[in-house]
Structures are given as structure tokens and as C-alpha cells.
Short mmCIF file of C-alpha atoms in Angstrom, two decimals:
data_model
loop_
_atom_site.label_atom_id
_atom_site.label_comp_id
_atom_site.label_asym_id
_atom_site.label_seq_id
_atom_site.Cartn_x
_atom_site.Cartn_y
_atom_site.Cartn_z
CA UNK N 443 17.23 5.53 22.97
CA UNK N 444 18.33 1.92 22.70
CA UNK N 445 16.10 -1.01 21.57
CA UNK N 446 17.20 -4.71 22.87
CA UNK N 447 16.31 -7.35 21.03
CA UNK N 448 13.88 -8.60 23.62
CA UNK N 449 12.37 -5.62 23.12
CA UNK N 450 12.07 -5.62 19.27
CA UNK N 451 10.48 -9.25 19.85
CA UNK N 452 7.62 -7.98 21.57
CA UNK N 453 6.46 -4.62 19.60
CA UNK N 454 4.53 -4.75 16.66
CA UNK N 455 5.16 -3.72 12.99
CA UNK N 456 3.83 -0.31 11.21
CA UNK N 457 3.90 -0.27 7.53
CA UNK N 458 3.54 3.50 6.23
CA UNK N 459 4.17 5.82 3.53
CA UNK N 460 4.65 8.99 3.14
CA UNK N 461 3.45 11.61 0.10
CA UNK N 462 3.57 14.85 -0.74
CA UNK N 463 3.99 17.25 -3.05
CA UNK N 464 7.62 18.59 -4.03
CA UNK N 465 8.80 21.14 -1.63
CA UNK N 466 6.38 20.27 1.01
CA UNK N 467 9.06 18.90 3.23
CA UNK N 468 8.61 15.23 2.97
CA UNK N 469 12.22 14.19 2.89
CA UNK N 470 13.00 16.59 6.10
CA UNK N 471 9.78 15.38 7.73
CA UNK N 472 11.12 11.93 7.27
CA UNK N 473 14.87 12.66 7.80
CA UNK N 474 13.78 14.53 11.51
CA UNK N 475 11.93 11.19 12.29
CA UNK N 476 14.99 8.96 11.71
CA UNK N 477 17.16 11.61 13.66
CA UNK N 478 15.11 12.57 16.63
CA UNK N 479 14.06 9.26 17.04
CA UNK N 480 17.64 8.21 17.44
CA UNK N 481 17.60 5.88 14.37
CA UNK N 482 20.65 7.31 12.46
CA UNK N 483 24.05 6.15 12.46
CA UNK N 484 26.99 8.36 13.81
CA UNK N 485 28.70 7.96 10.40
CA UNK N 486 25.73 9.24 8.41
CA UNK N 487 25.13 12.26 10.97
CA UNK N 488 28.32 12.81 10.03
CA UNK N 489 28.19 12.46 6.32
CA UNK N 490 25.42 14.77 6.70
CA UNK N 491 26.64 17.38 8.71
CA UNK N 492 29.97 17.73 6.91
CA UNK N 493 27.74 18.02 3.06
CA UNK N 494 25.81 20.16 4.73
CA UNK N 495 28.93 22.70 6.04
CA UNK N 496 30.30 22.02 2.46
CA UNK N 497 27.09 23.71 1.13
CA UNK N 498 27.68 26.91 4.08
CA UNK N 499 24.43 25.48 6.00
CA UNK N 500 24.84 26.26 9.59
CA UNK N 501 22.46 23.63 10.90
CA UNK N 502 22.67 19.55 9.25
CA UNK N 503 20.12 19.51 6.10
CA UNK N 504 18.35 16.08 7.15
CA UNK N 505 16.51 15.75 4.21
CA UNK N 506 19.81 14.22 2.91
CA UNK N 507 19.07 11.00 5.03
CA UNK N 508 16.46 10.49 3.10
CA UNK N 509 17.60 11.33 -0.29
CA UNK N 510 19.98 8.53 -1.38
CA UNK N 511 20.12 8.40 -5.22
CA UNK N 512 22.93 11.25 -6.29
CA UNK N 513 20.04 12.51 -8.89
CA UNK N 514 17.92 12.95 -5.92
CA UNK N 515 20.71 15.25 -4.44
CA UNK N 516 21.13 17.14 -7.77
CA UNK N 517 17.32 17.99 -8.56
CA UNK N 518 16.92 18.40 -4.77
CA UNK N 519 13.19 15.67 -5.21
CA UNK N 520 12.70 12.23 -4.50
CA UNK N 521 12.56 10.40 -7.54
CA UNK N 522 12.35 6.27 -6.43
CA UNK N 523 10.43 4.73 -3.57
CA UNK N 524 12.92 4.38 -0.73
CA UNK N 525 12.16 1.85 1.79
CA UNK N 526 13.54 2.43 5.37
CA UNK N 527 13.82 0.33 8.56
CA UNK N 528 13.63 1.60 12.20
CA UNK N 529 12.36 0.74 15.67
CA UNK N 530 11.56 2.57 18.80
CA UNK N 531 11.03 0.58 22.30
CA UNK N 532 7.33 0.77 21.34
CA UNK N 533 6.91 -0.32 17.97
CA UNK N 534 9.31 -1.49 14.69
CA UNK N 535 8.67 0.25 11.31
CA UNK N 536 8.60 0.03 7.97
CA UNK N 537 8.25 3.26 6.00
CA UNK N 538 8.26 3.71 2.05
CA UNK N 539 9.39 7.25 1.26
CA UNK N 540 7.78 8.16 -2.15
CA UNK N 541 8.34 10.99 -4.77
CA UNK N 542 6.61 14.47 -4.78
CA UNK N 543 6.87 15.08 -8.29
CA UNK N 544 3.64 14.08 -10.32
CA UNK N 545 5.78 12.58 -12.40
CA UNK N 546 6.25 9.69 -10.16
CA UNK N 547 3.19 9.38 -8.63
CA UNK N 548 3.03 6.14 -10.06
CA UNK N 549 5.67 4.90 -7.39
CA UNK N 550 2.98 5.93 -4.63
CA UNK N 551 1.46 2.42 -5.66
CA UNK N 552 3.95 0.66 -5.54
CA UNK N 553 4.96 2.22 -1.77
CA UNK N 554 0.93 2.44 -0.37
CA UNK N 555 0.02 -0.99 -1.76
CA UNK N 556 1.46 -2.44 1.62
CA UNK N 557 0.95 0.25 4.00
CA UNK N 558 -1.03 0.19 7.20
CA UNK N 559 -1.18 4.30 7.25
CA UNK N 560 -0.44 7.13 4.90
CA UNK N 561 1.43 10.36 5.74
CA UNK N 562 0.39 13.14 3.31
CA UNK N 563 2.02 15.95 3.40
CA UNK N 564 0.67 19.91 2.88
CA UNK N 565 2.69 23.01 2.91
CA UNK N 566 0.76 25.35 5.58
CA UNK N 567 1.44 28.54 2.76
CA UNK N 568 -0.26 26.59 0.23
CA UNK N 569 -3.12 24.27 1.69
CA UNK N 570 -4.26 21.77 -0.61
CA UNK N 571 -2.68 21.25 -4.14
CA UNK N 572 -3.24 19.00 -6.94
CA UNK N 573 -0.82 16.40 -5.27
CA UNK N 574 -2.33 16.32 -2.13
CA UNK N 575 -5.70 15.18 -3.47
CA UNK N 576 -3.70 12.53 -6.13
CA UNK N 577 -2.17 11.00 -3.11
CA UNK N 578 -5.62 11.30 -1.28
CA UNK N 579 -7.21 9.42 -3.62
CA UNK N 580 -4.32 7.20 -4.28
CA UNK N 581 -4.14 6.06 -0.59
CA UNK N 582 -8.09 5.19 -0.71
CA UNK N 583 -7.94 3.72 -3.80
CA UNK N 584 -5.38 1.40 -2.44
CA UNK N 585 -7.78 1.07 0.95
CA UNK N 586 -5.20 2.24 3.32
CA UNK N 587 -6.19 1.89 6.57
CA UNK N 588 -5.45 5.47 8.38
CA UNK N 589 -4.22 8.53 6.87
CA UNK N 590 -2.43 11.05 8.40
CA UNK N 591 -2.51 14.70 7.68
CA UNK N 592 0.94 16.49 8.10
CA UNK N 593 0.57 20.02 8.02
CA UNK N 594 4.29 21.07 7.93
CA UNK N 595 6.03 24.41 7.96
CA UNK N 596 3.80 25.47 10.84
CA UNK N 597 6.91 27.97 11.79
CA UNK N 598 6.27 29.94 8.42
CA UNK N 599 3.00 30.77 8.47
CA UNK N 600 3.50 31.63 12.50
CA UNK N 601 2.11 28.45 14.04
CA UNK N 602 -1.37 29.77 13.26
CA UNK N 603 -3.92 27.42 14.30
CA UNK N 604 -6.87 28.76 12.50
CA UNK N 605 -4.57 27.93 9.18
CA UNK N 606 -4.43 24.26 10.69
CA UNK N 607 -7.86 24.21 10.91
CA UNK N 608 -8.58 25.96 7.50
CA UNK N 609 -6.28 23.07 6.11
CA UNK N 610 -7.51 20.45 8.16
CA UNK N 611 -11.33 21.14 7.37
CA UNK N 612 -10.77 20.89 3.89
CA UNK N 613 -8.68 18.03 3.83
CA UNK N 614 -11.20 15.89 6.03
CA UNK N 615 -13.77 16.83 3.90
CA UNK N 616 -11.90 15.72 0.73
CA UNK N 617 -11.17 12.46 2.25
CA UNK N 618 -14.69 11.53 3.57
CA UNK N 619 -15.82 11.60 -0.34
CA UNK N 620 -13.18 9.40 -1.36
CA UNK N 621 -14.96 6.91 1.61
CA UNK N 622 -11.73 8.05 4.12
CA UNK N 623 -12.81 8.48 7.25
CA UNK N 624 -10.34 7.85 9.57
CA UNK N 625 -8.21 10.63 9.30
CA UNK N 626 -6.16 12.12 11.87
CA UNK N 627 -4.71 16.10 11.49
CA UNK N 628 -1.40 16.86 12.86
CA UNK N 629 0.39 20.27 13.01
CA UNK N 630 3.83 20.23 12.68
CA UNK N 631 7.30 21.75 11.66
CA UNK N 632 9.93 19.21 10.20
CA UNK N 633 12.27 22.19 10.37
CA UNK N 634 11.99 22.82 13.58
CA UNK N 635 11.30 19.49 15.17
CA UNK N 636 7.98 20.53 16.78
CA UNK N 637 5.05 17.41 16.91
CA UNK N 638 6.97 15.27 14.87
CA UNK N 639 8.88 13.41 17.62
CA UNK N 640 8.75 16.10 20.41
CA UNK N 641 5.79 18.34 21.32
CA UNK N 642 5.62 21.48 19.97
CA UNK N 643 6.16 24.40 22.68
CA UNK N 644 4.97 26.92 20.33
CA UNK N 645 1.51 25.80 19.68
CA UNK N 646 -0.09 24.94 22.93
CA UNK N 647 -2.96 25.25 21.10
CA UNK N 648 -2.83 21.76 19.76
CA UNK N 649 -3.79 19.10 22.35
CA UNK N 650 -3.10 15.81 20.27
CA UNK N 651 0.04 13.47 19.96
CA UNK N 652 2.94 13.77 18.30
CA UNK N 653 3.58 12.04 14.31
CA UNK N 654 5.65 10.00 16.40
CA UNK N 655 3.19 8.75 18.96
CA UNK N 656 0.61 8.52 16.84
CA UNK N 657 2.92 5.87 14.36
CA UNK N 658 3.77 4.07 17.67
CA UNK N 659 0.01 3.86 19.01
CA UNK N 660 -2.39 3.48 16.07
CA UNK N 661 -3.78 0.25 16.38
CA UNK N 662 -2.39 -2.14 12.93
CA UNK N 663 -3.69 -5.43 11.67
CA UNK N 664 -6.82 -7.19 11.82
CA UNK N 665 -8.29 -10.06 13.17
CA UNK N 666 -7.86 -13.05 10.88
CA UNK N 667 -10.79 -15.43 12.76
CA UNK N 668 -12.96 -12.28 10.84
CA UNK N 669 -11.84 -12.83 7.76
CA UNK N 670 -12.22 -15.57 5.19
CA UNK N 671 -9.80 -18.13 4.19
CA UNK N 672 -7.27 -17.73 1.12
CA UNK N 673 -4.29 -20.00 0.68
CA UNK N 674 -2.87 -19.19 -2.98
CA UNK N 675 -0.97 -22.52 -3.86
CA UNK N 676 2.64 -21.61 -4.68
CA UNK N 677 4.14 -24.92 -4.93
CA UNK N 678 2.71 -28.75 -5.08
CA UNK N 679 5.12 -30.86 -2.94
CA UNK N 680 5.72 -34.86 -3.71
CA UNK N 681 8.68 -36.44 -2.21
CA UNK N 682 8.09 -40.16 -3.28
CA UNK N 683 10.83 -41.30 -0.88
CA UNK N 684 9.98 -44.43 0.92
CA UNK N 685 9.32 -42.88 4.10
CA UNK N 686 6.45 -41.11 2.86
CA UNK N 687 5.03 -42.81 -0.57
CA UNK N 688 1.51 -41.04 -0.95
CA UNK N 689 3.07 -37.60 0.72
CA UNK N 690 1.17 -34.82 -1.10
CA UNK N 691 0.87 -31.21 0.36
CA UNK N 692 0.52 -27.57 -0.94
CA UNK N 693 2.80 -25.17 -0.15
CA UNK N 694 2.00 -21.01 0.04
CA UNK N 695 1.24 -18.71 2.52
CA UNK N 696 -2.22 -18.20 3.88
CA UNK N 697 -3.12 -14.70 2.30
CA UNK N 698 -6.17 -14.02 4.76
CA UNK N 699 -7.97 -15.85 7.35
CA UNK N 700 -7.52 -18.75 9.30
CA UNK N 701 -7.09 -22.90 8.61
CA UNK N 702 -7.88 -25.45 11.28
CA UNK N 703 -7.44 -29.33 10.93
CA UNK N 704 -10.78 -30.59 9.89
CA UNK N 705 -11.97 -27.16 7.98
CA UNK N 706 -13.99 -27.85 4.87
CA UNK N 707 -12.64 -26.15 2.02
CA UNK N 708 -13.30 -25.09 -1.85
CA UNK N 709 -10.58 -25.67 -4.38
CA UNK N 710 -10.90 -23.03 -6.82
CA UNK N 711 -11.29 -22.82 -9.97
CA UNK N 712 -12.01 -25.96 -10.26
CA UNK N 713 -14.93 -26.04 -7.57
CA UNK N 714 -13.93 -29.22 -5.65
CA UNK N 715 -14.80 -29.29 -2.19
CA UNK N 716 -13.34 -31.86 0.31
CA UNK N 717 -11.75 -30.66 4.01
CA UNK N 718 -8.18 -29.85 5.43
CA UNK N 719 -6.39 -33.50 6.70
CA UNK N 720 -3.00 -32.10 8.08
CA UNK N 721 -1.30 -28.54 7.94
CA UNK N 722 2.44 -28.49 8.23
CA UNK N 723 4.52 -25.50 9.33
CA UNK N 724 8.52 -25.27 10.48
CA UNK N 725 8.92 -28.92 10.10
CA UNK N 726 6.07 -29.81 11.86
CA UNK N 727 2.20 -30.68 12.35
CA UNK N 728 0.03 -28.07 13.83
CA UNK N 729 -3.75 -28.00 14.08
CA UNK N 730 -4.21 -24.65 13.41
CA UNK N 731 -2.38 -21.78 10.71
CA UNK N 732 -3.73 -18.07 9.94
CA UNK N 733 -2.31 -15.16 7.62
CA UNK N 734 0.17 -14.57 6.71
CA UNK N 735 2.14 -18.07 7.95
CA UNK N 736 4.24 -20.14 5.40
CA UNK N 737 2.72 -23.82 5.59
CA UNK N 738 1.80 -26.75 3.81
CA UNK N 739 -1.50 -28.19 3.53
CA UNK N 740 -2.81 -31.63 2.73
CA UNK N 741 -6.22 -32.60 1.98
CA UNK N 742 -8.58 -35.46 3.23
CA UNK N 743 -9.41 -36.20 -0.78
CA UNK N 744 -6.91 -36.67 -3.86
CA UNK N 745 -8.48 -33.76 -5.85
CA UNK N 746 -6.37 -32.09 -8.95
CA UNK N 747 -4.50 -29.42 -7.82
CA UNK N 748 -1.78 -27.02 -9.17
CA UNK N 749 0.28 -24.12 -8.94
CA UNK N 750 -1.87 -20.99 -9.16
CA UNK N 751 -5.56 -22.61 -7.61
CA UNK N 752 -6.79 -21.24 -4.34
CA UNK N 753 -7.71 -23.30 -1.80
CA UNK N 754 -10.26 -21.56 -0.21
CA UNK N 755 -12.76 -21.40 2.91
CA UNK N 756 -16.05 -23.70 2.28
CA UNK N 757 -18.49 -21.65 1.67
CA UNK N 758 -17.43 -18.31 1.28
CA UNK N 759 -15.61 -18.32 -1.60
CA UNK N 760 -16.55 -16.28 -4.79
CA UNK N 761 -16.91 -17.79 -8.08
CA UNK N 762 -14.31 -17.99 -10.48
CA UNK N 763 -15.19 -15.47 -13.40
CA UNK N 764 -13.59 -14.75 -16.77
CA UNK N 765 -14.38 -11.17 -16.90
CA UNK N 766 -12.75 -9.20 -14.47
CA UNK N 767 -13.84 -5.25 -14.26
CA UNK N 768 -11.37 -3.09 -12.26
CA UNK N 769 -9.72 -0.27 -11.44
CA UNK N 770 -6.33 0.05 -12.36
CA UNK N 771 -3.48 2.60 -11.64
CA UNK N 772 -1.51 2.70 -15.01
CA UNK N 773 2.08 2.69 -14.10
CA UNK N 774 3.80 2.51 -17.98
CA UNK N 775 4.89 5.08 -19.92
CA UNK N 776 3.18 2.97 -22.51
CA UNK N 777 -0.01 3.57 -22.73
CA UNK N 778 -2.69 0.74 -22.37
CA UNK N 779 -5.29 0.30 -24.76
CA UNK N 780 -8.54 -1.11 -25.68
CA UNK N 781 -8.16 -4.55 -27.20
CA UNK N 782 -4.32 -4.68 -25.78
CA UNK N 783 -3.35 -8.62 -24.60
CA UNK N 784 -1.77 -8.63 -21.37
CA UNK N 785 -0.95 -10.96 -18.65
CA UNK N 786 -3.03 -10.59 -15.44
CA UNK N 787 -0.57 -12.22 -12.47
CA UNK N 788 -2.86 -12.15 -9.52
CA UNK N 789 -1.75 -14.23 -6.68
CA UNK N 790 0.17 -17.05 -7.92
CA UNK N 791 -1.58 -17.31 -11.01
CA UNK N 792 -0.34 -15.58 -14.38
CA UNK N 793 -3.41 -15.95 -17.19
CA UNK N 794 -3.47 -14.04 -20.57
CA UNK N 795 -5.97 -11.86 -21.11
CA UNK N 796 -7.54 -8.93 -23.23
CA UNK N 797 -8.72 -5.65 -22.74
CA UNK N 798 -11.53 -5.47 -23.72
CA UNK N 799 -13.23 -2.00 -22.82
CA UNK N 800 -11.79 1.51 -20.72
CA UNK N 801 -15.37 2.22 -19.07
CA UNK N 802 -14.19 5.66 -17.70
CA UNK N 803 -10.80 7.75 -16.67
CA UNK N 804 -10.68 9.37 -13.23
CA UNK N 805 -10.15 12.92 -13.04
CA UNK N 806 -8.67 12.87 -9.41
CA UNK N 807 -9.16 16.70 -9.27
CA UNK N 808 -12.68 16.22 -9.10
CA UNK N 809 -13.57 12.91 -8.55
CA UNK N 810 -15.48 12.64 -12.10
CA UNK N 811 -15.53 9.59 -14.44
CA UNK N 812 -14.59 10.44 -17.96
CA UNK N 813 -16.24 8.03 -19.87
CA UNK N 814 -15.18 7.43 -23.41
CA UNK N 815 -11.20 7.11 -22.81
CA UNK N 816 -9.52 4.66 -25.47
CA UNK N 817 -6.14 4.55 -23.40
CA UNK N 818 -5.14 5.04 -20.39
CA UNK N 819 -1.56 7.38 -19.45
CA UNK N 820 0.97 6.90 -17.26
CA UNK N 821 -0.12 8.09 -13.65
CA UNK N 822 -4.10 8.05 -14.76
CA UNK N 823 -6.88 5.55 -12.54
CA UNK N 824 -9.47 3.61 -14.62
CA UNK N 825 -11.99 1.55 -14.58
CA UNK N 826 -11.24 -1.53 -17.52
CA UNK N 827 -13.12 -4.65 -18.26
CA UNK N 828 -10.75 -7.88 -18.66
CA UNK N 829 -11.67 -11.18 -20.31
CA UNK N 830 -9.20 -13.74 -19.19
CA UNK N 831 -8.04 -16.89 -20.63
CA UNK N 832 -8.35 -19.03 -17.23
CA UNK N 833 -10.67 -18.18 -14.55
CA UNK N 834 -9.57 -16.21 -12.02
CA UNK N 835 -11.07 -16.29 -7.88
CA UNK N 836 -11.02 -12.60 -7.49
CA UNK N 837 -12.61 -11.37 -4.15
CA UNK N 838 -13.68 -7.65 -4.45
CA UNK N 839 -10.56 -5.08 -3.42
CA UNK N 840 -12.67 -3.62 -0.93
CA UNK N 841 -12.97 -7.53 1.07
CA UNK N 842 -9.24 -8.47 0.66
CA UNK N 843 -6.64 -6.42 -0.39
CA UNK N 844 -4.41 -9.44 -0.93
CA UNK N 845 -6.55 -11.85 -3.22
CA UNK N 846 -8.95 -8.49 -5.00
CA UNK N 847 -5.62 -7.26 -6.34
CA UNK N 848 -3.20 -8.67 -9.63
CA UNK N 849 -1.07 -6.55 -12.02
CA UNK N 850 -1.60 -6.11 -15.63
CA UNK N 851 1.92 -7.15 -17.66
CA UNK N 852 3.15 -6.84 -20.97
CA UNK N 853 3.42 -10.53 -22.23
CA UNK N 854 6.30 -8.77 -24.57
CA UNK N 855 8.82 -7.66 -22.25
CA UNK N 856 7.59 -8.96 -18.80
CA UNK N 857 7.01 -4.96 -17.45
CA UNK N 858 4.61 -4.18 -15.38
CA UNK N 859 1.91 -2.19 -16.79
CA UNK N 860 -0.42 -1.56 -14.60
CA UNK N 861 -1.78 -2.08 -10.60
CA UNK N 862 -5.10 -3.27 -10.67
CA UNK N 863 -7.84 -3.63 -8.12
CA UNK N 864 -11.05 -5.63 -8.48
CA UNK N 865 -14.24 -3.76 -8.26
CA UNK N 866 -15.41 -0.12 -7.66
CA UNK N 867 -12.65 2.75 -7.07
CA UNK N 868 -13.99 4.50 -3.87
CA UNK N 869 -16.56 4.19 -1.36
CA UNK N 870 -18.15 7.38 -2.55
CA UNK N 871 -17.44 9.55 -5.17
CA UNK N 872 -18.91 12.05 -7.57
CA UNK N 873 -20.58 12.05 -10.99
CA UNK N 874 -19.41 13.54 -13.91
CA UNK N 875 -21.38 15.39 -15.70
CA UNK N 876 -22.15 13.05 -18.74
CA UNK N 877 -22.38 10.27 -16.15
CA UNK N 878 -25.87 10.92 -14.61
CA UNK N 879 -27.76 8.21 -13.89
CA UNK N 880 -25.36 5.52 -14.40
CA UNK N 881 -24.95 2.90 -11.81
CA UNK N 882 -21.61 2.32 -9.58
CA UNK N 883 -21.34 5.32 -7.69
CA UNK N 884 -23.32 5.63 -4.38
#
């Protein structure tokens, strides 16, 4: 299969990730992909054949397409998020292969935080694990769009379809209280090759696409005229040459939404209002801009502006607030405590800021809030309460992934500490049992 350029130009992209647990197949699943779709160099068919023979496999072992780091190969897991690039005639793709190993769930974040869609991964021996619902609830915590269900190794429990369905039942089920609902159940061998680029000829039983065609076909993207405005300032730009004197603009890229000529507009935080005079993109003037385009934007009024303010939608925006509750995915091996200072960088803002309560802990095998918890590990989903030193124009998580999201940092070292998300975790969930009665869950 070969892709022209002309033919790149008009397909759309697919963010995606996949997860699973280790030994589920993830880096075959994705190393069949890349193959059968044709998107593998001769020269690393052939690196991988002759390792392969070296190790007396008869067949090439494509997981090692996938696993790149040489302590991948010796532990035989994926340890770091590994980011690949491919395109069919349909569609181009972006997918973030992340690690099995609970370990380094914490680099699910960092690879779902983008994505469009989710593969997760289940053995067909073992139906759900522990993994499977961390991802699960991982991927809706992070509000990705569609998940996909990958039931692999089909060919070892004899391509039965009521274990599909056994599998498949529980999974949707699992997802729906988590607030997933758009989840779509795919049999498959990575071994083998059957539904994940070609259909299966051994269970005819199955009447749905392929992983393949469903990557290239699931609609991406939304409408940006739906959404409300954001334009994060990144850069205040004042040439004082003579050709332009008075030449002020603000440079970022529109994180959601849509900015005509003539739009009245809120400057946040400091709660100016005034309307949009001229919008510059490539060099020139344009009438209209919409996420995610780079462009610069002048104002009718001379209002105080700076790196880090939001220049928002009239109208729609949310007020600036100081306290900031969350949930966060802590990604540090040091742990993050009550009454820790941290830096919050959300957008292109960086405030200081203090922790100043845990409210609960997740327990992502059952959903249940933990109340009580004085730090949060590595790998565990909170819900903290932040009092900044600025204000901050958070819109809810659940609104705007782009502008409801910031990372907690140590002010020390500069590492991130942890992923956060403003507002509640999931759509739905369930109470723990010392939680009864409490609000937030519904």
C-alpha cells in the first residue's frame, strides 16, 4: 500500500493509545498493525526477522517493532511511552504505545492525555484484570473520546465467541459506570493477524470491522463553532519600528473555539472586556481563526495584558478562582502531601500554590473514595483542594480538556508531580462505604 502525498493532505489525523496489561499482547497487537498495514521499513523487517531466527523463532516476533529501548528487549515489557507515526490512504495516525506493567501506569497519562481513542487490551484466558479496569478508568478520567476493547488471543481460547461476549459484557458494563459509553468490542488475534488489519476467517461469527477500519473510520474532532473561545496568551508582541509605532498583538494558539473580527471578548483574570480589532495568522490578516491555529490577536482597547491571561469569549467565560479542587493522577515517586507548595502550570500560566487538603483516594478496583488520605502515591487518582497565589480561569475538565487541565510541579527541581484535572473524576461512580451521603457523585 502506498500513500502519496496528495493523499496524506486530504485524510485526517487519529490520536490513540494503546493499554494493557503485561502479557496481553499489546506490543504484537501494535507491531501486526505497523506490519500488515504496510508501515514498516524493509530494513527493520529485516532487523526483526534475523533477531528473531537468532532467538530459533520460526515466524518474525513483531512485538520487537514496537519495543525499542534494549531494557524493553531484556524484561520482554514496555517500560516508556513510545510514540509512533503511520498513515494509510484513509487516514494518518498518531499512536502512543504505553507500558503494561502497573508500575508505569503513570505513563498512560502522559500517552491518553492527547488521544482521540483508547485501545485496551484483555487476554481472552484471563478476562478482566486489575490493569484493565486502571486503564479503564484512566482513559475516562482523562475523557477520551472512544475506547476500544481488544480482546486478543482469540486463537487460544478457540475463537469462542461466547468468551467474547462474556468479556465484552463485563467490560461495557465497567465502562458505563466510569460515564464510558461509547465503547466498541473487537475480537481479535495479534498472533495470528485475524480483525486487526484483515478479517478474521475463523470467526464468522463476528460481523463488525476490523481494529484497522474502525481507527480509519471513527469519526475524530469536534466542531469548534460549539465550543467556547480560549486563546491562552503565550507571547505579547511590540515591534516599535516606524512602520508600525502603536503595533500591539498577542500571540498563542486558540485552545478551543472560534475568533471572528469584531467578537467581544473577556480578558481574564483581570475581567476587562473590550472586542477583537484584527487577528493575524501566516503573515497575514484574516477575519476569522478557530482551534487549534497559531495567530496573533489585537484588540479594539489598550487593556493590560501579559503572558499567561486568557483572552476569552464574552460571556462565557468562568471566573477566575483561587481555589482550585481537582483530580489529579500522581505521577512522582515522591509522594504529594497535604500542605506541600507546588507550582500549578496550567496553560501558559505557572502560579505557586499550596495543597491544602487530599479530600479522598480512588480505589480504581472499585470505584470507592477513600476519604482521609494524607498523601497521595505514585500511580494513585485523587481528589485535592489547591489555593493558588494568582487566579487561575479554569473551565471544568469535563467542558475543555485543554484549558480544565494544568500539572502540579515541584518548585524545587522543576519535575512534574502530578496531572491534574479540574472538577469531578467520572461521570458516575460509586460510593464508598464511609462516603454515604456526601455530595459529588451522581
Amino acid at each position: 500500500m502506498t500513500t502519496t502525498t496528495e493523499q496524506l493532505s486530504a485524510t485526517t489525523l487519529l490520536r490513540f493509545a494503546t493499554a494493557g496489561s503485561v502479557d496481553d499482547g499489546k506490543s504484537t497487537l501494535v507491531g501486526r498493525l505497523l506490519h500488515d498495514s504496510k508501515s514498516v521499513l524493509t530494513d527493520q523487517l529485516e532487523a526483526v526477522v534475523r533477531v528473531s531466527a537468532g532467538r530459533g523463532q520460526e515466524a518474525p516476533d513483531l512485538a520487537l517493532l514496537t519495543d525499542g529501548l534494549r531494557a524493553e528487549r531484556e524484561q520482554g515489557i514496555t517500560i516508556d511511552v513510545a510514540h509512533r507515526y503511520f498513515a494509510t490512504a484513509r487516514r494518518r495516525f498518531i499512536l502512543a504505545d504505553t507500558p503494561g506493567h502497573v508500575q508505569y501506569t503513570r505513563n498512560m497519562v502522559t500517552g491518553a492525555s492527547t488521544a482521540d481513542l483508547a485501545v485496551v487490551l484483555v487476554d481472552a484466558r484471563n478476562g478482566m484484570v486489575e490493569q484493565t479496569r486502571r486503564h479503564t478508568a484512566v482513559a475516562a478520567l482523562l475523557r477520551v473520546p472512544h475506547v476500544v476493547l481488544a480482546v486478543n488471543k482469540m486463537d487460544l481460547v478457540g475463537y469462542q465467541e461466547r468468551v467474547f461476549a462474556r468479556i465484552a459484557e463485563e467490560f461495557t458494563a465497567y465502562a458505563a459506570s466510569l460515564g464510558v459509553e461509547n465503547v466498541v468490542a473487537i475480537p481479535l488475534s495479534a498472533l495470528a493477524g485475524d480483525n486487526v488489519v484483515e478479517p478474521s476467517t475463523r470467526m464468522d461469527w463476528y460481523g463488525g470491522r476490523t481494529l484497522l477500519e474502525h481507527l480509519e473510520t471513527v469519526p475524530v474532532g469536534s466542531d469548534p463553532r460549539a465550543e467556547h473561545a480560549r486563546f491562552p496568551v503565550q507571547y505579547v508582541i511590540r515591534p516599535r519600528t516606524a512602520e508600525r509605532p502603536d503595533y500591539r498583538g498577542y500571540a498563542g494558539q486558540i485552545a478551543s473555539g472560534v475568533l471572528r473580527v469584531g467578537d467581544p471578548v473577556t480578558v481574564l483574570s483581570s475581567g476587562r472586556t473590550t472586542s477583537v480589532a484584527a487577528i493575524d495568522a501566516l503573515g497575514r490578516q484574516t477575519d476569522v481563526a478557530w482551534a487549534p491555529q497559531s495567530v496573533t490577536v489585537r484588540l479594539t482597547d489598550d487593556v493590560d495584558i501579559s503572558r499567561g491571561d486568557m483572552i476569552a469569549a464574552g460571556g462565557t467565560a468562568g471566573a477566575p478562582t483561587k481555589d482550585v479542587a481537582a483530580s489529579v493522577c500522581h505521577l512522582n515517586e515522591r509522594p504529594l502531601h497535604i500542605g506541600d507548595k507546588v507550582l500549578v502550570k496550567h496553560t501558559t500560566r505557572t502560579v505557586r500554590a499550596v495543597v491544602q487538603d487530599i479530600a479522598y483516594r480512588i480505589d480504581i478496583s472499585t470505584l470507592e473514595r477513600r476519604p482521609g488520605a494524607q498523601e497521595l502515591q505514585v500511580n494513585d487518582i485523587g481528589h485535592v483542594v489547591l489555593r493558588t497565589a494568582e487566579p487561575l480561569a479554569l473551565d471544568p475538565y469535563a467542558d475543555n480538556r485543554r484549558t480544565g487541565s494544568f500539572l502540579l510541579i515541584d518548585p524545587d527541581d522543576g519535575t512534574t508531580l502530578a496531572a491534574g484535572m479540574a472538577g469531578e473524576p467520572f461521570v458516575t461512580a460509586r460510593r464508598g462505604p464511609g462516603t454515604a451521603g456526601e455530595e459529588g457523585w451522581t
